[in-house]
């Protein structure tokens, strides 16, 4: 007889999607799985076939509350920016807003195990208070180390005190930590989790493109195809997606651009025959046709490209994207654009260099082999605390 597993994540696709392969592994093994999410992604959780409970405010509301407290955030350098977001927005604002609702969800569902997005800091508190083992699941390429870890732990000390369990923040570091980062990109300080376990979160499904999508892709005129995306959070950055698409379209390549779930593809305006714009296209239906990906350096998008041996042209905007881009560039699998003064000519030149140079593709192919060798979600599940 299976156990009961509560998955918990902040209400964003970048926090949910990395957890889904492991959640499916539990479900396919006969365990009962419930996902505690928030407004903005509960419908996606249900669409994936999981029981879902709404917890806390939306990611947009969390960000609004946080920015009211830290008006100078945009002026910080990338390292300080990420530490401030993790400590302030996630460990303070989001955790406090989710704590009560998540505690109620845990009491109602009575799980034998809690698996949480590593930035959902309310979850390990709730698991401890409910006497349930917890596992942190990575959602970024960044190490939980240095200033990032110090700032987050300081905020967590205050959270644990408010929850009536002072002095427990450091116990988080003894829980298993599932690391999505392949070895080639795991640079810098060792993280502070004592039980780090790698997990392969990018899996190739059997999803085929719909007949209509397949027809539209087949009608594109060029031999090579590039995917352009800004994910689901920074996809509304003024003018950026338009510039990336316009630059890519100057080359003799097909450009398949996605504007993000819920957005109208018409926002990009009329496009030439070599450009296909959609709200969302499953990567399994698209990336096998591609020679490169142009993105914001979100961890999920970057890992998905690398799992298929594709180099990336990166335009990082916020949170962990600049550090992710730096790791990818150091590994030789990506080129990085500066947003200051970015125009279509610059994008076209950088993309041409990326796809004409065999070295980034070779480096990406080596990382794809590393990802394929990481333990599968099924293997990781077998080694987690007993339910």
Coordinates of C-alpha atoms in Angstrom, one line a residue:
X1 CA 0.0 0.0 0.0
X2 CA 1.4 3.4 -1.0
X3 CA 2.1 6.3 1.3
X4 CA 1.0 9.9 1.2
X5 CA 3.3 12.7 0.0
X6 CA 2.7 16.4 0.2
X7 CA 4.6 18.4 -2.4
X8 CA 4.8 22.1 -1.7
X9 CA 6.0 24.9 -3.9
X10 CA 5.8 28.7 -4.4
X11 CA 3.1 29.6 -7.0
X12 CA 5.2 29.9 -10.1
X13 CA 5.9 27.5 -13.0
X14 CA 9.7 27.7 -12.4
X15 CA 9.0 26.4 -8.8
X16 CA 6.4 23.8 -9.8
X17 CA 7.9 22.2 -13.0
X18 CA 11.1 20.9 -11.5
X19 CA 9.1 19.0 -8.9
X20 CA 6.7 17.3 -11.3
X21 CA 8.9 14.4 -12.4
X22 CA 9.4 13.2 -8.8
X23 CA 5.7 13.8 -8.1
X24 CA 4.9 11.5 -11.0
X25 CA 7.4 8.9 -9.8
X26 CA 5.6 8.8 -6.5
X27 CA 2.2 8.6 -8.1
X28 CA 3.2 5.9 -10.5
X29 CA 4.6 3.9 -7.6
X30 CA 1.1 3.9 -6.0
X31 CA 1.6 6.8 -3.5
X32 CA -1.1 9.4 -3.0
X33 CA 0.3 12.8 -4.0
X34 CA -1.1 16.2 -3.2
X35 CA 0.5 19.5 -4.3
X36 CA 0.2 22.6 -2.1
X37 CA 0.6 25.6 -4.5
X38 CA -1.0 29.0 -4.8
X39 CA -3.1 31.1 -7.2
X40 CA -1.6 31.2 -10.7
X41 CA -0.6 27.6 -10.9
X42 CA -3.3 25.5 -9.2
X43 CA -5.0 25.0 -12.5
X44 CA -1.8 23.7 -14.0
X45 CA -1.4 21.3 -11.1
X46 CA -4.9 20.0 -11.7
X47 CA -4.2 19.7 -15.4
X48 CA -1.3 17.5 -14.6
X49 CA -3.7 15.2 -12.8
X50 CA -2.7 15.9 -9.2
X51 CA -4.8 16.7 -6.2
X52 CA -4.1 20.4 -5.3
X53 CA -4.7 22.6 -2.4
X54 CA -4.4 26.4 -2.7
X55 CA -2.0 28.0 -0.1
X56 CA -1.1 31.6 0.3
X57 CA -1.2 34.5 -2.1
X58 CA -0.1 34.5 -5.8
X59 CA 3.5 35.1 -6.8
X60 CA 2.6 38.5 -8.1
X61 CA 1.1 39.5 -4.7
X62 CA 4.1 38.1 -2.9
X63 CA 6.4 40.2 -5.1
X64 CA 4.3 43.3 -4.7
X65 CA 4.5 43.0 -0.9
X66 CA 8.2 42.4 -1.0
X67 CA 9.0 45.3 -3.4
X68 CA 7.1 47.7 -1.1
X69 CA 9.7 46.7 1.6
X70 CA 12.8 46.8 -0.7
X71 CA 12.3 49.7 -3.2
X72 CA 16.0 49.7 -4.2
X73 CA 16.1 46.1 -5.4
X74 CA 16.6 46.8 -9.1
X75 CA 19.8 48.7 -8.4
X76 CA 21.6 45.8 -6.8
X77 CA 24.3 43.7 -8.5
X78 CA 23.2 40.1 -9.5
X79 CA 24.7 38.4 -6.5
X80 CA 23.2 40.8 -4.0
X81 CA 19.9 40.8 -5.9
X82 CA 19.5 37.1 -5.7
X83 CA 20.4 37.0 -2.0
X84 CA 17.9 39.7 -1.3
X85 CA 15.2 37.9 -3.2
X86 CA 15.8 34.6 -1.5
X87 CA 16.1 36.1 2.0
X88 CA 13.5 38.8 1.7
X89 CA 10.9 37.6 -0.8
X90 CA 11.1 33.9 -0.2
X91 CA 12.3 33.3 3.4
X92 CA 10.5 36.3 4.8
X93 CA 7.5 37.5 2.8
X94 CA 6.4 34.3 1.1
X95 CA 7.1 32.0 4.0
X96 CA 5.1 34.1 6.4
X97 CA 2.2 34.4 4.0
X98 CA 2.1 30.6 3.4
X99 CA 2.8 29.3 6.8
X100 CA -0.7 29.1 8.3
X101 CA -2.4 27.7 5.2
X102 CA 0.4 25.2 4.6
X103 CA 0.2 24.0 8.2
X104 CA -3.5 23.4 7.8
X105 CA -3.0 21.6 4.5
X106 CA -0.4 19.3 6.2
X107 CA -2.8 18.5 9.1
X108 CA -5.6 17.8 6.7
X109 CA -3.7 15.6 4.3
X110 CA -1.5 13.9 7.0
X111 CA 1.4 13.0 4.8
X112 CA 4.2 10.7 5.6
X113 CA 6.7 12.9 3.7
X114 CA 6.9 16.5 2.6
X115 CA 8.8 17.4 -0.6
X116 CA 9.2 21.1 -1.1
X117 CA 10.7 23.6 -3.6
X118 CA 13.9 24.6 -1.9
X119 CA 12.7 28.2 -1.8
X120 CA 9.4 27.3 -0.1
X121 CA 10.8 27.9 3.3
X122 CA 7.5 27.6 5.1
X123 CA 7.4 23.9 4.2
X124 CA 10.3 22.6 6.4
X125 CA 8.9 24.6 9.3
X126 CA 5.5 23.0 8.8
X127 CA 7.0 19.5 8.4
X128 CA 8.9 19.9 11.7
X129 CA 5.8 21.1 13.5
X130 CA 3.8 18.1 12.1
X131 CA 6.6 15.7 12.9
X132 CA 7.0 14.7 9.2
X133 CA 10.3 14.2 7.4
X134 CA 11.0 16.8 4.7
X135 CA 13.1 16.9 1.5
X136 CA 14.2 20.0 -0.2
X137 CA 14.0 19.9 -4.0
X138 CA 16.3 22.3 -6.0
X139 CA 14.8 24.6 -8.6
X140 CA 17.9 26.6 -9.6
X141 CA 21.5 26.0 -10.6
X142 CA 22.7 28.2 -7.8
X143 CA 24.5 26.8 -4.7
X144 CA 22.9 27.5 -1.4
X145 CA 26.1 29.0 0.0
X146 CA 27.9 32.1 1.0
X147 CA 25.8 35.3 1.3
X148 CA 22.7 33.7 -0.1
X149 CA 22.7 31.0 2.6
X150 CA 23.6 33.4 5.4
X151 CA 20.9 35.9 4.6
X152 CA 18.3 33.2 4.1
X153 CA 19.2 31.5 7.4
X154 CA 19.0 34.8 9.3
X155 CA 15.4 35.3 7.9
X156 CA 14.5 31.7 8.7
X157 CA 15.6 32.1 12.3
X158 CA 12.9 34.8 12.7
X159 CA 10.4 32.5 10.9
X160 CA 11.0 29.6 13.2
X161 CA 10.7 31.9 16.3
X162 CA 7.3 33.1 15.0
X163 CA 6.2 29.5 14.5
X164 CA 7.1 28.7 18.1
X165 CA 10.2 26.6 17.4
X166 CA 13.3 28.8 17.9
X167 CA 16.7 27.6 17.0
X168 CA 15.5 25.1 14.3
X169 CA 16.6 26.9 11.1
X170 CA 19.9 25.1 10.8
X171 CA 18.1 21.8 11.0
X172 CA 16.9 22.5 7.4
X173 CA 20.4 21.9 6.2
X174 CA 20.4 18.3 7.5
X175 CA 17.4 17.3 5.3
X176 CA 18.1 15.7 2.0
X177 CA 18.6 18.2 -0.8
X178 CA 17.8 17.1 -4.4
X179 CA 20.1 19.0 -6.7
X180 CA 19.1 19.5 -10.3
X181 CA 22.4 21.0 -11.4
X182 CA 24.6 18.9 -13.7
X183 CA 28.3 18.6 -12.7
X184 CA 29.6 20.9 -15.5
X185 CA 27.5 23.8 -14.2
X186 CA 28.1 23.1 -10.5
X187 CA 30.8 25.7 -9.9
X188 CA 31.6 27.9 -6.9
X189 CA 31.3 27.2 -3.2
X190 CA 30.0 23.9 -2.0
X191 CA 26.4 24.2 -0.8
X192 CA 25.7 24.0 2.9
X193 CA 23.3 21.1 2.7
X194 CA 25.0 18.0 4.2
X195 CA 22.9 15.4 2.3
X196 CA 23.0 16.6 -1.3
X197 CA 21.6 14.1 -3.8
X198 CA 21.6 14.7 -7.6
X199 CA 18.3 14.2 -9.5
X200 CA 17.5 14.3 -13.2
X201 CA 14.5 16.5 -13.5
X202 CA 14.4 16.8 -17.3
X203 CA 12.8 13.8 -18.8
X204 CA 11.8 13.1 -22.3
X205 CA 8.1 12.3 -22.6
X206 CA 6.3 10.7 -25.5
X207 CA 4.2 13.7 -26.3
X208 CA 3.8 14.3 -30.0
X209 CA 2.9 17.6 -31.5
X210 CA -0.7 18.1 -32.4
X211 CA -1.6 17.7 -36.0
X212 CA -2.1 21.5 -36.4
X213 CA 1.2 22.3 -34.7
X214 CA 3.0 19.7 -36.7
X215 CA 1.6 21.2 -39.9
X216 CA 2.6 24.7 -38.9
X217 CA 6.1 23.6 -38.0
X218 CA 6.5 21.6 -41.2
X219 CA 5.5 24.7 -43.2
X220 CA 8.4 26.8 -41.9
X221 CA 10.8 27.5 -44.8
X222 CA 14.4 27.0 -43.4
X223 CA 16.5 24.0 -42.6
X224 CA 17.4 25.2 -39.1
X225 CA 15.1 26.3 -36.3
X226 CA 15.6 28.4 -33.1
X227 CA 13.3 28.5 -30.1
X228 CA 12.8 31.9 -28.4
X229 CA 11.2 32.1 -25.0
X230 CA 11.2 34.3 -21.9
X231 CA 9.4 31.7 -19.8
X232 CA 6.5 32.6 -17.6
X233 CA 7.7 35.4 -15.2
X234 CA 9.9 37.8 -17.2
X235 CA 8.0 37.3 -20.4
X236 CA 6.4 40.7 -20.1
X237 CA 9.7 42.6 -19.9
X238 CA 9.0 45.6 -22.2
X239 CA 10.4 45.1 -25.7
X240 CA 12.7 42.2 -24.8
X241 CA 10.9 39.3 -26.5
X242 CA 10.2 41.6 -29.5
X243 CA 13.9 42.4 -29.8
X244 CA 15.0 38.7 -29.5
X245 CA 12.5 37.6 -32.1
X246 CA 13.4 40.4 -34.5
X247 CA 17.1 39.6 -34.2
X248 CA 16.7 35.9 -34.7
X249 CA 14.4 36.5 -37.7
X250 CA 17.2 38.3 -39.5
X251 CA 19.0 35.0 -40.0
X252 CA 18.2 32.1 -42.3
X253 CA 16.5 30.2 -39.6
X254 CA 13.0 29.4 -38.5
X255 CA 12.0 31.2 -35.3
X256 CA 9.5 29.5 -33.0
X257 CA 8.6 31.9 -30.2
X258 CA 6.4 31.4 -27.2
X259 CA 4.9 34.3 -25.3
X260 CA 3.8 32.3 -22.2
X261 CA 0.6 30.7 -21.0
X262 CA -2.3 33.1 -21.0
X263 CA -0.7 35.6 -23.4
X264 CA -2.0 36.2 -26.9
X265 CA 0.6 35.5 -29.6
X266 CA -0.7 38.5 -31.4
X267 CA 1.2 40.7 -28.9
X268 CA 4.3 40.3 -31.1
X269 CA 2.4 41.7 -34.1
X270 CA 2.7 40.6 -37.8
X271 CA 5.6 38.3 -38.5
X272 CA 7.4 36.9 -41.6
X273 CA 6.7 33.4 -42.8
X274 CA 9.8 32.1 -41.0
X275 CA 8.4 33.1 -37.6
X276 CA 5.8 31.0 -35.7
X277 CA 4.4 32.5 -32.5
X278 CA 2.4 30.6 -29.9
X279 CA 1.4 30.9 -26.3
X280 CA 3.0 27.6 -25.3
X281 CA 4.5 24.6 -27.1
X282 CA 5.7 21.5 -25.2
X283 CA 9.4 21.2 -25.5
X284 CA 9.1 17.5 -26.5
X285 CA 7.2 18.6 -29.5
X286 CA 9.7 21.3 -30.5
X287 CA 13.3 21.0 -29.3
X288 CA 14.1 18.0 -31.5
X289 CA 13.8 20.4 -34.4
X290 CA 16.0 23.1 -33.0
X291 CA 19.7 24.0 -33.2
X292 CA 19.6 26.5 -30.4
X293 CA 17.5 28.2 -27.7
X294 CA 17.2 31.9 -27.0
X295 CA 16.0 32.5 -23.5
X296 CA 16.2 34.4 -20.2
X297 CA 18.5 31.8 -18.5
X298 CA 15.7 30.5 -16.2
X299 CA 17.0 27.2 -14.7
X300 CA 14.2 25.1 -16.2
X301 CA 14.5 26.4 -19.7
X302 CA 18.3 26.2 -19.6
X303 CA 18.4 22.6 -18.3
X304 CA 15.7 21.6 -20.8
X305 CA 17.9 22.9 -23.7
X306 CA 21.0 21.3 -22.3
X307 CA 19.3 17.9 -21.8
X308 CA 18.8 17.9 -25.6
X309 CA 22.4 19.0 -26.3
X310 CA 21.3 22.5 -27.4
X311 CA 23.4 25.7 -26.8
X312 CA 21.7 28.8 -25.7
X313 CA 21.8 32.6 -26.3
X314 CA 20.9 34.1 -22.9
X315 CA 19.3 37.5 -22.0
X316 CA 19.1 37.3 -18.2
X317 CA 16.6 39.7 -16.5
X318 CA 16.2 39.0 -12.8
X319 CA 16.6 36.7 -9.7
X320 CA 18.9 33.7 -10.5
X321 CA 19.1 34.3 -14.3
X322 CA 22.4 36.3 -14.4
X323 CA 24.2 33.8 -12.2
X324 CA 22.7 30.9 -14.3
X325 CA 23.9 32.6 -17.5
X326 CA 27.4 33.0 -16.0
X327 CA 27.6 29.3 -15.2
X328 CA 26.4 28.3 -18.6
X329 CA 28.9 30.6 -20.3
X330 CA 31.8 29.3 -18.1
X331 CA 30.8 25.8 -19.2
X332 CA 31.0 26.8 -22.9
X333 CA 27.3 26.0 -23.6
X334 CA 26.0 29.6 -24.0
X335 CA 26.6 33.2 -25.0
X336 CA 25.2 36.0 -22.9
X337 CA 23.6 39.3 -24.0
X338 CA 23.7 42.5 -22.1
X339 CA 20.3 44.2 -21.9
X340 CA 21.7 47.7 -21.9
X341 CA 21.3 49.0 -25.5
X342 CA 20.3 45.6 -26.8
X343 CA 19.0 45.7 -30.4
X344 CA 18.1 43.3 -33.1
X345 CA 21.4 43.6 -34.8
X346 CA 23.3 42.6 -31.7
X347 CA 21.0 39.6 -31.2
X348 CA 21.4 38.5 -34.8
X349 CA 25.2 38.7 -34.6
X350 CA 25.4 36.8 -31.4
X351 CA 23.0 34.1 -32.5
X352 CA 24.9 33.6 -35.8
X353 CA 28.1 33.2 -34.0
X354 CA 26.5 30.7 -31.5
X355 CA 25.0 28.4 -34.1
X356 CA 27.8 28.6 -36.6
X357 CA 30.5 27.6 -34.0
X358 CA 30.5 23.9 -33.3
X359 CA 32.1 24.2 -29.9
X360 CA 29.0 25.3 -27.9
X361 CA 27.0 22.5 -29.4
X362 CA 29.7 20.0 -28.5
X363 CA 29.9 21.3 -25.0
X364 CA 26.1 21.1 -24.7
X365 CA 26.2 17.5 -25.9
X366 CA 28.6 16.7 -23.1
X367 CA 26.3 18.3 -20.5
X368 CA 23.4 16.3 -22.0
X369 CA 25.3 13.1 -21.3
X370 CA 25.9 14.3 -17.7
X371 CA 22.2 15.0 -17.2
X372 CA 21.3 11.6 -18.7
X373 CA 23.6 10.0 -16.2
X374 CA 22.0 11.7 -13.1
X375 CA 19.7 9.5 -11.0
X376 CA 16.2 9.3 -12.3
X377 CA 13.2 10.5 -10.2
X378 CA 12.3 6.8 -9.7
X379 CA 15.7 6.0 -8.4
X380 CA 15.7 9.1 -6.1
X381 CA 12.3 8.2 -4.8
X382 CA 13.5 4.8 -3.7
X383 CA 16.2 6.3 -1.5
X384 CA 14.0 8.9 0.3
X385 CA 12.8 8.6 3.9
X386 CA 10.3 5.8 4.4
X387 CA 6.6 6.8 4.1

